[in-house]
Tab-separated table of C-alpha atoms and ligand atoms in Angstrom:
chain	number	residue	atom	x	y	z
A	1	UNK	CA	111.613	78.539	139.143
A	2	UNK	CA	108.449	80.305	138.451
A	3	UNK	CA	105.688	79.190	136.274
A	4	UNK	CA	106.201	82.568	134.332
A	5	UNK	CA	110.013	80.880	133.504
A	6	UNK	CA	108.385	78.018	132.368
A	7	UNK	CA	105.831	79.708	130.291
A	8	UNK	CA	109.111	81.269	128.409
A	9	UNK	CA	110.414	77.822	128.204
A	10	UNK	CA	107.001	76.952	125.818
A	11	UNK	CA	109.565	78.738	123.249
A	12	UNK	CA	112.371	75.739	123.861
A	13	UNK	CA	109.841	73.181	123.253
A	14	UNK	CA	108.228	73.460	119.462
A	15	UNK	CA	104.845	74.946	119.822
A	16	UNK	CA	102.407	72.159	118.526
A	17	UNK	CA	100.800	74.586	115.870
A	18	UNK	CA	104.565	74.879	114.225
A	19	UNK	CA	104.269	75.184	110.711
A	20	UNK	CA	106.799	72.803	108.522
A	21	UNK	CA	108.605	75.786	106.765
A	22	UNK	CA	110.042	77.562	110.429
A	23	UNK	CA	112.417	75.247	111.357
A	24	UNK	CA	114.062	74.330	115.306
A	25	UNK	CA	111.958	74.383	118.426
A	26	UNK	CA	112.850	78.491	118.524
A	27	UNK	CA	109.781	80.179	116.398
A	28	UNK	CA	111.024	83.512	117.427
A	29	UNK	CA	108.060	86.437	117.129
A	30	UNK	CA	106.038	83.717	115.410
A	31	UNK	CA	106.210	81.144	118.938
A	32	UNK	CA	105.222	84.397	120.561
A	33	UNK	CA	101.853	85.020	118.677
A	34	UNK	CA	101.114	81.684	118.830
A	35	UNK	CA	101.028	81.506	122.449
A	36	UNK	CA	98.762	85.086	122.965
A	37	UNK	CA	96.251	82.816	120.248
A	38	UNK	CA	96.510	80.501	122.878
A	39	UNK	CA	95.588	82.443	125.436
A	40	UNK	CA	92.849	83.926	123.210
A	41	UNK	CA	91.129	80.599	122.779
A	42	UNK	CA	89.541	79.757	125.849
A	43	UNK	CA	87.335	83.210	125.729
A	44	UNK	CA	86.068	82.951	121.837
A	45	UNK	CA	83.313	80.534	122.429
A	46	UNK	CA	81.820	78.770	119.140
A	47	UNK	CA	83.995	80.767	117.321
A	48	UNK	CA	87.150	79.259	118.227
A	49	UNK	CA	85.795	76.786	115.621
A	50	UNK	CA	87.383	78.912	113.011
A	51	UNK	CA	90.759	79.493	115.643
A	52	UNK	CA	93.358	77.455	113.381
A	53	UNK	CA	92.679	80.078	110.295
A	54	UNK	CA	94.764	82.605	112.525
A	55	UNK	CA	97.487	79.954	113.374
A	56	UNK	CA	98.877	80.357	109.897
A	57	UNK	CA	99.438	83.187	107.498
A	58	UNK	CA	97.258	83.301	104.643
A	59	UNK	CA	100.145	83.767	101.968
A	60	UNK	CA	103.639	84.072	102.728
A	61	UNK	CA	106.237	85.166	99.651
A	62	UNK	CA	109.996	85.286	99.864
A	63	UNK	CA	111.789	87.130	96.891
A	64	UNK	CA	115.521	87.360	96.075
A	65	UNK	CA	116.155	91.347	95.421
A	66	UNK	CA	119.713	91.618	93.477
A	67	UNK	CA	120.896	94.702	92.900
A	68	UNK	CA	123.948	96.369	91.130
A	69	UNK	CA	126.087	98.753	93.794
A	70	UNK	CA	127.704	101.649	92.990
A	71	UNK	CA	130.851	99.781	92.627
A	72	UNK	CA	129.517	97.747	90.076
A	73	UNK	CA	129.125	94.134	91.790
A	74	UNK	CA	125.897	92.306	92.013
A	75	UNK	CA	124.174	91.847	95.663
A	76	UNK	CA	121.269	89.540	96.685
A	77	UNK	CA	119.131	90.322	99.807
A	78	UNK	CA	116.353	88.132	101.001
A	79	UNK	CA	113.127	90.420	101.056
A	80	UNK	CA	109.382	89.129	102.380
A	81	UNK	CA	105.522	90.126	101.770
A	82	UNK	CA	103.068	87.818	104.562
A	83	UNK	CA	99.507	88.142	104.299
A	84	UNK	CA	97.982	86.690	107.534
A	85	UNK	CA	94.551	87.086	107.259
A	86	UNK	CA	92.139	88.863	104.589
A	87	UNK	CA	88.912	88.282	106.080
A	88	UNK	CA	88.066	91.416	106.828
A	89	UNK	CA	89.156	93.746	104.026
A	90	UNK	CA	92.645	94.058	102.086
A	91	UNK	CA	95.947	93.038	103.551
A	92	UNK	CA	97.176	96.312	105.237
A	93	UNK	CA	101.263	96.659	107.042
A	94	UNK	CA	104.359	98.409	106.900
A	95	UNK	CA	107.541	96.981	105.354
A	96	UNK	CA	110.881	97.086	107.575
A	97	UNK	CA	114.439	97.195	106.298
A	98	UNK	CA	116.580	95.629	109.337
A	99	UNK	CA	119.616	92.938	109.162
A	100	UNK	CA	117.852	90.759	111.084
A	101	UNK	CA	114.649	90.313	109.584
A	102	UNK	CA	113.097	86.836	109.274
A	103	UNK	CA	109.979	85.250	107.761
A	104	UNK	CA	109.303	84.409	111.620
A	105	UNK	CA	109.461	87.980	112.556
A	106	UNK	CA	107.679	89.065	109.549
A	107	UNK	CA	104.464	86.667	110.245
A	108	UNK	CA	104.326	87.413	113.429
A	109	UNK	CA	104.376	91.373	112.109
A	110	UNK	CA	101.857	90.210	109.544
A	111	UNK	CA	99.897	88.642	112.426
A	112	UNK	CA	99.545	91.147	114.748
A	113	UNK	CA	98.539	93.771	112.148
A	114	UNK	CA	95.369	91.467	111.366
A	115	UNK	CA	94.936	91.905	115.286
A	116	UNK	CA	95.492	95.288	115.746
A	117	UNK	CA	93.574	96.653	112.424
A	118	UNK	CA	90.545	94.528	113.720
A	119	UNK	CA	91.090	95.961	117.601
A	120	UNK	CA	90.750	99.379	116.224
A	121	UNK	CA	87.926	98.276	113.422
A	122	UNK	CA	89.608	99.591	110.188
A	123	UNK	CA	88.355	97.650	107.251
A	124	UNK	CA	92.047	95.916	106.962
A	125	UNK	CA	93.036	92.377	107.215
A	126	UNK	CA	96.845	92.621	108.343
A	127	UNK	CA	100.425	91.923	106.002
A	128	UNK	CA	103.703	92.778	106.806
A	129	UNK	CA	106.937	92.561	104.718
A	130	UNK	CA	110.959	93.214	105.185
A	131	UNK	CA	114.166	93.013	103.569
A	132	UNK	CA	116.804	91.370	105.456
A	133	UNK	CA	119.388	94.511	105.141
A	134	UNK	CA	121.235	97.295	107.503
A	135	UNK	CA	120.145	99.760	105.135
A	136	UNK	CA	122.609	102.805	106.972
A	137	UNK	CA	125.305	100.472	104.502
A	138	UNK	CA	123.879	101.451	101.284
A	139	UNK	CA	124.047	104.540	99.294
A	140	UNK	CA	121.010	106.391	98.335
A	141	UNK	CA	120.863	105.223	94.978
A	142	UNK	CA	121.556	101.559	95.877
A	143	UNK	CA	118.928	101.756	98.685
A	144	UNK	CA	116.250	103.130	95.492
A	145	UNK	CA	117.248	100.576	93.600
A	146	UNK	CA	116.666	97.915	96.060
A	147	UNK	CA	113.106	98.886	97.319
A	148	UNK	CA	112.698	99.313	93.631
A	149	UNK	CA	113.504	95.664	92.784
A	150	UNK	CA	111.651	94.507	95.830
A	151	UNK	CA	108.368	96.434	94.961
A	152	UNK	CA	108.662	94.827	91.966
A	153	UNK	CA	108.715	91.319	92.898
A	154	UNK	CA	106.111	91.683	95.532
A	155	UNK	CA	103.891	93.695	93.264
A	156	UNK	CA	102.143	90.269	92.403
A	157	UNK	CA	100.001	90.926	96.116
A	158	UNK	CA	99.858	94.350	96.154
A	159	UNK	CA	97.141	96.693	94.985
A	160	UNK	CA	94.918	99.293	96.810
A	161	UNK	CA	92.362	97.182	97.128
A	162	UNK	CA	94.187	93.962	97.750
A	163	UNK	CA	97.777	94.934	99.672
A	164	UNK	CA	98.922	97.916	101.264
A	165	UNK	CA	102.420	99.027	102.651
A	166	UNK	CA	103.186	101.874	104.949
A	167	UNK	CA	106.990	102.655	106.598
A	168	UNK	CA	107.875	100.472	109.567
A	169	UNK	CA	111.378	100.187	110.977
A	170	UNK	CA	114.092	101.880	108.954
A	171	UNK	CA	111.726	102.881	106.173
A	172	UNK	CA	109.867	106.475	105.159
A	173	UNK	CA	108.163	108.617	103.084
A	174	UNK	CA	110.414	108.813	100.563
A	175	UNK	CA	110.911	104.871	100.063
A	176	UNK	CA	106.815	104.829	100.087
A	177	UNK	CA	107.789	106.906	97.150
A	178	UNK	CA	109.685	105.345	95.231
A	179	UNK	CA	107.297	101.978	95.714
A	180	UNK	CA	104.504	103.566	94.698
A	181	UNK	CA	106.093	104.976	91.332
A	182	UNK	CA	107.499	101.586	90.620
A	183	UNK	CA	103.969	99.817	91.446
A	184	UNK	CA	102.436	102.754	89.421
A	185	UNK	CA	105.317	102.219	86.490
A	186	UNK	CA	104.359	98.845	86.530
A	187	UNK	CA	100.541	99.153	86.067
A	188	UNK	CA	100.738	101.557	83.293
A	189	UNK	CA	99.501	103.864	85.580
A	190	UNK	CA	99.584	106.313	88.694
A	191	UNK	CA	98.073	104.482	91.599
A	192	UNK	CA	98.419	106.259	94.820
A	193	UNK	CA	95.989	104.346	96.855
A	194	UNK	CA	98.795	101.434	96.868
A	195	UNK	CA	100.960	102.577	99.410
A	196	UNK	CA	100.570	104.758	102.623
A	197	UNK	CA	102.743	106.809	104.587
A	198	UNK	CA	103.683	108.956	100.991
A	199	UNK	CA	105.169	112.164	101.193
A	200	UNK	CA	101.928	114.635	100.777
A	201	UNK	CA	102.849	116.113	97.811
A	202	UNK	CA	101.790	112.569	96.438
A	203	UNK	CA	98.682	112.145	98.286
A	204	UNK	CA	100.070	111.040	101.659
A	205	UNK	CA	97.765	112.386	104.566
A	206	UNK	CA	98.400	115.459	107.040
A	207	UNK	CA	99.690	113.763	110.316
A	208	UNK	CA	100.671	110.427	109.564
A	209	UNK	CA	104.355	111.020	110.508
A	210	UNK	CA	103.320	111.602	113.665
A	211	UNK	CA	100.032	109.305	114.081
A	212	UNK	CA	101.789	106.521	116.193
A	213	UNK	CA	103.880	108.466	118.745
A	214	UNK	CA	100.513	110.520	118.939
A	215	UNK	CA	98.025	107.308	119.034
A	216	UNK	CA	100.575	106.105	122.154
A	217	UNK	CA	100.165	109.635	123.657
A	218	UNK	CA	96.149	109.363	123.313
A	219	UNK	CA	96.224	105.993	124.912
A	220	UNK	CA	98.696	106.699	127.398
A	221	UNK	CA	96.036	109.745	128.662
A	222	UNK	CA	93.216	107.613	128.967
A	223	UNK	CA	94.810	104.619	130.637
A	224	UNK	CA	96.137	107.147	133.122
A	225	UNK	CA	92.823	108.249	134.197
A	226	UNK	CA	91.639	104.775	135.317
A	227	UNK	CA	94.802	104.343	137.164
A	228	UNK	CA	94.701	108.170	138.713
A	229	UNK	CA	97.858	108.559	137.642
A	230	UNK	CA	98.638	112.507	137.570
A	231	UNK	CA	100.332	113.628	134.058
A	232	UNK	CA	102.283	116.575	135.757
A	233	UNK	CA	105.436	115.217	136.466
A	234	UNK	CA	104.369	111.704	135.892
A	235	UNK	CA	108.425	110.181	134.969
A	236	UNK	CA	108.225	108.586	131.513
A	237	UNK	CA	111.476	106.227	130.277
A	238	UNK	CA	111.483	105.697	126.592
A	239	UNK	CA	113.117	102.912	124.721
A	240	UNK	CA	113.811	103.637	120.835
A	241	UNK	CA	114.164	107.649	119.591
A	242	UNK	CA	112.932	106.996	116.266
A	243	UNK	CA	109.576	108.091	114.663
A	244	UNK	CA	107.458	106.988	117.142
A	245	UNK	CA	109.319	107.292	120.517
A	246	UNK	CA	110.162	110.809	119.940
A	247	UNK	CA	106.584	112.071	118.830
A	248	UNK	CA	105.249	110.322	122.268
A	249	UNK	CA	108.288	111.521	124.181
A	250	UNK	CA	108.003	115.112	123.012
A	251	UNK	CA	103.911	114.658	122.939
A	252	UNK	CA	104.359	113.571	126.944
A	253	UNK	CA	106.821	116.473	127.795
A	254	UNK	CA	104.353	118.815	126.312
A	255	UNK	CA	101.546	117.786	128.434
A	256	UNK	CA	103.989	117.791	131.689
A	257	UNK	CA	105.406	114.675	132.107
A	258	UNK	CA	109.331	114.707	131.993
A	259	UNK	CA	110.785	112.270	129.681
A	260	UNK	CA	113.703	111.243	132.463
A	261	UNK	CA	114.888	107.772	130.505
A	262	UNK	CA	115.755	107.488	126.921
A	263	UNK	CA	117.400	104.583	125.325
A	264	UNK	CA	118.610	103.852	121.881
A	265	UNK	CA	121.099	101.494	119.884
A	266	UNK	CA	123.932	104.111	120.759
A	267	UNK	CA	123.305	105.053	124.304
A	268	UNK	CA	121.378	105.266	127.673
A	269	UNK	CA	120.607	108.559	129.091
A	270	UNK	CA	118.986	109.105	132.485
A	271	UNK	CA	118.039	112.787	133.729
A	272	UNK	CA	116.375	113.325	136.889
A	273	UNK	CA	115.060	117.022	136.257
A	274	UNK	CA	113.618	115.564	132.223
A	275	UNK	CA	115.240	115.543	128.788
A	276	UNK	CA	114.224	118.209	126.260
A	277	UNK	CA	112.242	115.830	124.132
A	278	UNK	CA	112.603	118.540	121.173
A	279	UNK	CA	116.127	118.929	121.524
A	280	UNK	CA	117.044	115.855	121.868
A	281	UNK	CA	114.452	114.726	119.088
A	282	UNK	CA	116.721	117.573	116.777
A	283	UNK	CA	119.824	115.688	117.985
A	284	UNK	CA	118.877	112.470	116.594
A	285	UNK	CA	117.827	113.982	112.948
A	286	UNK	CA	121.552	115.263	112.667
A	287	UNK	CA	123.460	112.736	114.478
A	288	UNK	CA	121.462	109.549	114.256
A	289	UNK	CA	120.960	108.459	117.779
A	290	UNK	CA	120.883	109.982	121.364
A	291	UNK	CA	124.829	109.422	122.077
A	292	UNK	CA	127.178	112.202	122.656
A	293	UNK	CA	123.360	114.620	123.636
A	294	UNK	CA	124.126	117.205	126.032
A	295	UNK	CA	121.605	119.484	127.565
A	296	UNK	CA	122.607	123.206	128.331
A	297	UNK	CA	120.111	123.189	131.548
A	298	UNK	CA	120.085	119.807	132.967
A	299	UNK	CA	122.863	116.977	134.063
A	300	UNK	CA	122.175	114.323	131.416
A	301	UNK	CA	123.873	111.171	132.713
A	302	UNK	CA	124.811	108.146	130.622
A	303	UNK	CA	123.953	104.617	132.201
A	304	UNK	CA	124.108	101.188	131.272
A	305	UNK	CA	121.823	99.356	128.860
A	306	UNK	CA	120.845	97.088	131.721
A	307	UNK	CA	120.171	99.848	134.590
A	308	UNK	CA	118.025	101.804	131.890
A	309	UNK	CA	115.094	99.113	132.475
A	310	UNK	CA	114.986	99.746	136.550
A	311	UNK	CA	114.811	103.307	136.661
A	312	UNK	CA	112.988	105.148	138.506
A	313	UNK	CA	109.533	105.979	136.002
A	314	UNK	CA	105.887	105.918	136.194
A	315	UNK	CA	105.856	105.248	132.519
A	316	UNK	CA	107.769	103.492	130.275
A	317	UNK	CA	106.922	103.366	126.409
A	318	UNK	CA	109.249	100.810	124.569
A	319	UNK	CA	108.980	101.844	121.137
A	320	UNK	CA	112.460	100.020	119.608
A	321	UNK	CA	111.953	96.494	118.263
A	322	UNK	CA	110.373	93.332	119.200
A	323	UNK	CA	111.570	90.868	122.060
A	324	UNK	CA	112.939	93.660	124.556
A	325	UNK	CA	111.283	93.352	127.835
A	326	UNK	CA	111.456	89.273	128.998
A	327	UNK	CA	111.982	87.292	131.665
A	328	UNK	CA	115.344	89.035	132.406
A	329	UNK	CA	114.004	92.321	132.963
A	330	UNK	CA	110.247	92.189	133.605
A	331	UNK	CA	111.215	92.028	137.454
A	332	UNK	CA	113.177	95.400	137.482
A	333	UNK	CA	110.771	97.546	135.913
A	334	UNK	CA	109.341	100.412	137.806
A	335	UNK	CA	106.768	101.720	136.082
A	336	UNK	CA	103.068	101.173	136.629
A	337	UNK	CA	101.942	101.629	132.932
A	338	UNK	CA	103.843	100.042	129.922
A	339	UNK	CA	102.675	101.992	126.866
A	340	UNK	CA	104.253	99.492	123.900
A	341	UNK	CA	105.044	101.556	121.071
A	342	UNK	CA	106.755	98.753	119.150
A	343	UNK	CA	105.588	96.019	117.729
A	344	UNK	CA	106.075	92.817	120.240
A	345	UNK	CA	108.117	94.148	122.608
A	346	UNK	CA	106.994	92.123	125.537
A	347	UNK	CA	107.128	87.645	125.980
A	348	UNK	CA	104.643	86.059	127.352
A	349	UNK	CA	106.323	85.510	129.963
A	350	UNK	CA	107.171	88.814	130.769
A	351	UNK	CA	103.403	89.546	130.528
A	352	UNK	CA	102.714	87.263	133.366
A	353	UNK	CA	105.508	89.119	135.548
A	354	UNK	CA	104.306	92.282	135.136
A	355	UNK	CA	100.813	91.045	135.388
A	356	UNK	CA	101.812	89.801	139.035
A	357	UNK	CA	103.604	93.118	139.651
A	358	UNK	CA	100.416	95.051	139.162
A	359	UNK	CA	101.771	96.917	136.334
A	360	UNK	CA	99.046	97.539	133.813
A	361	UNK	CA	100.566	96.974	130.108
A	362	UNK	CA	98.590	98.652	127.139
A	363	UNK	CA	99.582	96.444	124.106
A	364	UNK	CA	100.948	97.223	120.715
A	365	UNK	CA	97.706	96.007	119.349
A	366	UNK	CA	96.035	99.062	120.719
A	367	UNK	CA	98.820	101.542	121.711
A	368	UNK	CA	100.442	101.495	118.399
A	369	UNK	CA	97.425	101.798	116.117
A	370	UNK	CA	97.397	105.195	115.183
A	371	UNK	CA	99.580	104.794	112.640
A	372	UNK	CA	97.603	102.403	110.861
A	373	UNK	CA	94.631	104.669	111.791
A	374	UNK	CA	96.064	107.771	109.569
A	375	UNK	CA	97.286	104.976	106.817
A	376	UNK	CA	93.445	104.111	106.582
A	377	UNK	CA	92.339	108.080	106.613
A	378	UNK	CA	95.372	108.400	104.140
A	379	UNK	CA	93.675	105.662	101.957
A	380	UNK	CA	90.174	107.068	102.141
A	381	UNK	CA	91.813	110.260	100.971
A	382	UNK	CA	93.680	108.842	98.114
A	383	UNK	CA	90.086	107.260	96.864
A	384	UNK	CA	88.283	110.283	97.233
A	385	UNK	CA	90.503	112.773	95.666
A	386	UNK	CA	89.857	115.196	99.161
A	387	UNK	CA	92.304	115.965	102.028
A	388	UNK	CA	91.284	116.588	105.095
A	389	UNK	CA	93.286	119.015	107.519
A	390	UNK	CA	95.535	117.722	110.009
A	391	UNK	CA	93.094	118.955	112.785
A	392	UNK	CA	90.333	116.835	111.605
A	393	UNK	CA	92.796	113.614	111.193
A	394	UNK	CA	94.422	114.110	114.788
A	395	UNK	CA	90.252	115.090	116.110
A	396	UNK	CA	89.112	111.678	114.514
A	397	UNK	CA	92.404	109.250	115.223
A	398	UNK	CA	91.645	110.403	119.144
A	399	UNK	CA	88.236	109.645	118.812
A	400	UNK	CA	88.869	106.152	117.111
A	401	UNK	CA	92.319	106.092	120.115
A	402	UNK	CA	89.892	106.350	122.967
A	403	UNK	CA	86.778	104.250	121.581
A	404	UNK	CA	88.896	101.352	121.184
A	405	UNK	CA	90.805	101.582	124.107
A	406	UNK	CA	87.208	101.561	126.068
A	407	UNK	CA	85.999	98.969	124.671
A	408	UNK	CA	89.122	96.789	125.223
A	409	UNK	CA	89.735	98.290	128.871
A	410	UNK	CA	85.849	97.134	129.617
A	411	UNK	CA	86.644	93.336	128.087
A	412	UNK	CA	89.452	93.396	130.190
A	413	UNK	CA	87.349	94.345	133.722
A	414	UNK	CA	84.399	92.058	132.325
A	415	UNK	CA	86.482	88.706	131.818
A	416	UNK	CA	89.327	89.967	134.222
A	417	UNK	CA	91.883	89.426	131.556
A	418	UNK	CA	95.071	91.369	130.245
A	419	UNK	CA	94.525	93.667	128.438
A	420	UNK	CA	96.442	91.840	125.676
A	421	UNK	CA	94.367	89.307	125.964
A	422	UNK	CA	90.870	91.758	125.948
A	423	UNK	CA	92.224	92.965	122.617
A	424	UNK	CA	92.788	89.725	121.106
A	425	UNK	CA	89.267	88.904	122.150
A	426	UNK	CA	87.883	91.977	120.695
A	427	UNK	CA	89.783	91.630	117.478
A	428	UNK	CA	89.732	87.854	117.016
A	429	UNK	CA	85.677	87.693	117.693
A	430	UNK	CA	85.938	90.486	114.601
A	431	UNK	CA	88.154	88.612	112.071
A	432	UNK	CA	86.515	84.697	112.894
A	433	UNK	CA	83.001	86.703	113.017
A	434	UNK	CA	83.736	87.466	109.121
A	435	UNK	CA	85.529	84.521	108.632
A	436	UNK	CA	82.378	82.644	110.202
A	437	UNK	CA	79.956	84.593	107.603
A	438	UNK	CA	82.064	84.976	104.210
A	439	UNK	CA	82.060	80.582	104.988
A	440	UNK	CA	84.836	78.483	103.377
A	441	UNK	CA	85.641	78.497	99.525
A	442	UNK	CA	84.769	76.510	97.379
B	1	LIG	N1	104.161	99.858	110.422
B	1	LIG	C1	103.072	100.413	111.170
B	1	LIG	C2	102.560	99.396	112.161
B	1	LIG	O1	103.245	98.498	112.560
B	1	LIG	C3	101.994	101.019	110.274
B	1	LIG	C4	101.373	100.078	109.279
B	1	LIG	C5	100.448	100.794	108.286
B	1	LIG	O2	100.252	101.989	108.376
B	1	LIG	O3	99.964	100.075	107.411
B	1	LIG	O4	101.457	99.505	112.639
């Protein structure tokens, strides 16, 4: 056995920083985090005296959200707001809708948006919330009525200047909607500032749909130059068609990359010649997923789930959930760059086997940002009463893209570390430096 398999095993055993309320020796996402805190550690110097304030979420609610369906019964689904850290400004995440949702997986969410809004310096300390629902099972008016109820009961933490939401998995515009009329219904008053990721015609900002695929695009470009890696024809596999695989997919294919690997919860497709990122982007809006895609000029071939991880790519962006590339597959992956869309995609474990492989991983922390990035010009915008065009937004989320991904790339050469591990420096020295100076109440 390798030590990377017994890294993964640090999961079986209950991580010593455990809190009480996550029971078993399994933290899930949460046993993840932990350990990339522990990797963190060793490089903060005297400011790993503040380390165990990022062990443990600042403020973690769970709410019951019943809700009358259409048939008339009553329903209760278990919904969750974490803040994880506040040091550095207001708590600032997205809220997912997903059957499997957990208060592990949600701190862990909440976590790594403290980490990632530091990484890219946005005045944002980092939440996170979910409902534990499939939400494709509800009607439209039940699915209102249950953000509704949910917005409600969180509204005790939210506020534009104390906690922000934005879509994350299964959620949109329109739900960032509907929680910002209830907050707003609730307050007496119309406060846009509260949410981000609105539809524009409520103050949401010029771009932001697109802002992550685009941030993993922007990302993806400059770690390429270090690497020399050409962009014409460089073979990109993408894991998760959704809003930000897509925009990076079609962003790629645009620039001359072919997108040759897509995967989603309905199918694997492999095409040698390159999908039509648009087309098959169009497919998805009507039909939900990739299955059943055809493409009038190349052969699109379906594969297994399992062979879609070993093909034959110079890229691979997986932009689906959490927990997807492990000890199981780390081995078979091709690519030399692993642009992570999503948020946690990759163990620990995993890290360390494609650390030995020489593949160079860009982490959510930094690849994903840019949709926080637009949240925060989106919030700036909704204070100030002035939009900006979508030229200047995409102009300055590059420029904030690139500067962070130097900085972190240089950590990384400096202390020859991951570059997970450079942006958990860079971020953690930001949130304990604030911690260090705003000193400990009362
Ligand atoms: N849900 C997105 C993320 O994971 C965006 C969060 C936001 O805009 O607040 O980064």
């Amino acid at each position: 056995m390798s030590a990377q398999s017994g890294s993964e095993n640090l999961l079986i055993k209950r991580h010593p920083d455990a809190p009480s309320y996550l029971s078993g020796n399994d933290l899930g996402p949460w046993g993840i985090y932990l350990e990339q805190i522990d990797r963190v550690a060793p490089h903060l110097g005297k400011l790993g005296f503040w380390i165990e304030t990022l062990k443990r979420p600042k403020r973690a609610l769970i709410v019951d959200v019943p809700i009358q369906l259409d048939d008339g019964r009553v329903t209760h689904f278990e919904g969750y707001r974490v803040q994880h850290n506040t040091s550095r400004g207001p708590g600032k995440g997205g809220v997912r809708f997903h059957q499997d949702v957990t208060l592990s997986e949600v701190m862990a969410l909440s976590a790594w948006m403290s980490i990632k809004n530091a990484a890219v310096n946005v005045p944002y300390g980092g939440a996170k919330g979910g409902i534990r629902v499939d939400p494709k099972k509800l009607s439209r008016a039940e699915l209102q009525r249950m953000t509704r109820r949910y917005t409600s009961e969180i509204g005790i933490l939210l506020g534009p200047d104390k906690d922000i939401p934005a879509p994350d998995v299964n959620t949109d515009a329109q739900i960032m909607a509907w929680m910002m009329d209830t907050y707003s219904m609730n307050q007496g008053a119309t406060v846009s500032g509260v949410v981000t990721g609105k539809p524009i015609s409520l103050g949401g900002s010029l771009g932001r749909r697109e802002a992550t695929g685009r941030g993993v695009f922007v990302v993806g470009i400059e770690a390429m130059k270090h690497l020399n890696m050409p962009m014409h024809g460089a073979r990109v596999a993408v894991q998760g068609f959704g809003n930000v695989g897509s925009v990076a997919g079609q962003l790629f294919m645009h620039a001359g990359a072919k997108v040759v690997a897509v995967q989603d919860h309905t199918a694997s497709l492999y095409c040698e010649a390159g999908l039509d990122a648009d087309a098959l982007a169009a497919h998805v809006a009507v039909n939900g997923g990739i299955r059943g895609y055809i493409d009038a000029k190349a052969e699109v071939q379906n594969i297994s789930n399992e062979s879609f991880w070993s093909v034959p790519a110079d890229i691979l962006i997986p932009a689906a959930l959490e927990n997807q590339i492990t000890v199981h597959n780390a081995d078979k992956i091709k690519a030399r760059l692993v642009l992570e869309g999503a948020n946690g995609p990759t163990t620990p474990a995993a890290d360390d086997i494609l650390k030995d492989k020489g593949t160079t991983v860009v982490p959510d922390v930094i690849a994903n940002a840019g949709g926080v990035t637009v949240s925060y010009f989106e919030w700036v915008q909704d204070f100030s009463m002035f939009f900006w065009t979508e030229d200047e937004i995409n102009e300055r989320l590059a420029r904030i893209m690139r500067e962070a991904f130097a900085a972190v790339w240089q950590v990384a050469q400096d202390k020859n570390v991951s570059l997970r591990t450079a942006a958990f420096i860079v971020a953690c020295t930001r949130i304990l430096t604030a911690r260090e100076v705003r000193g400990l109440y009362p």
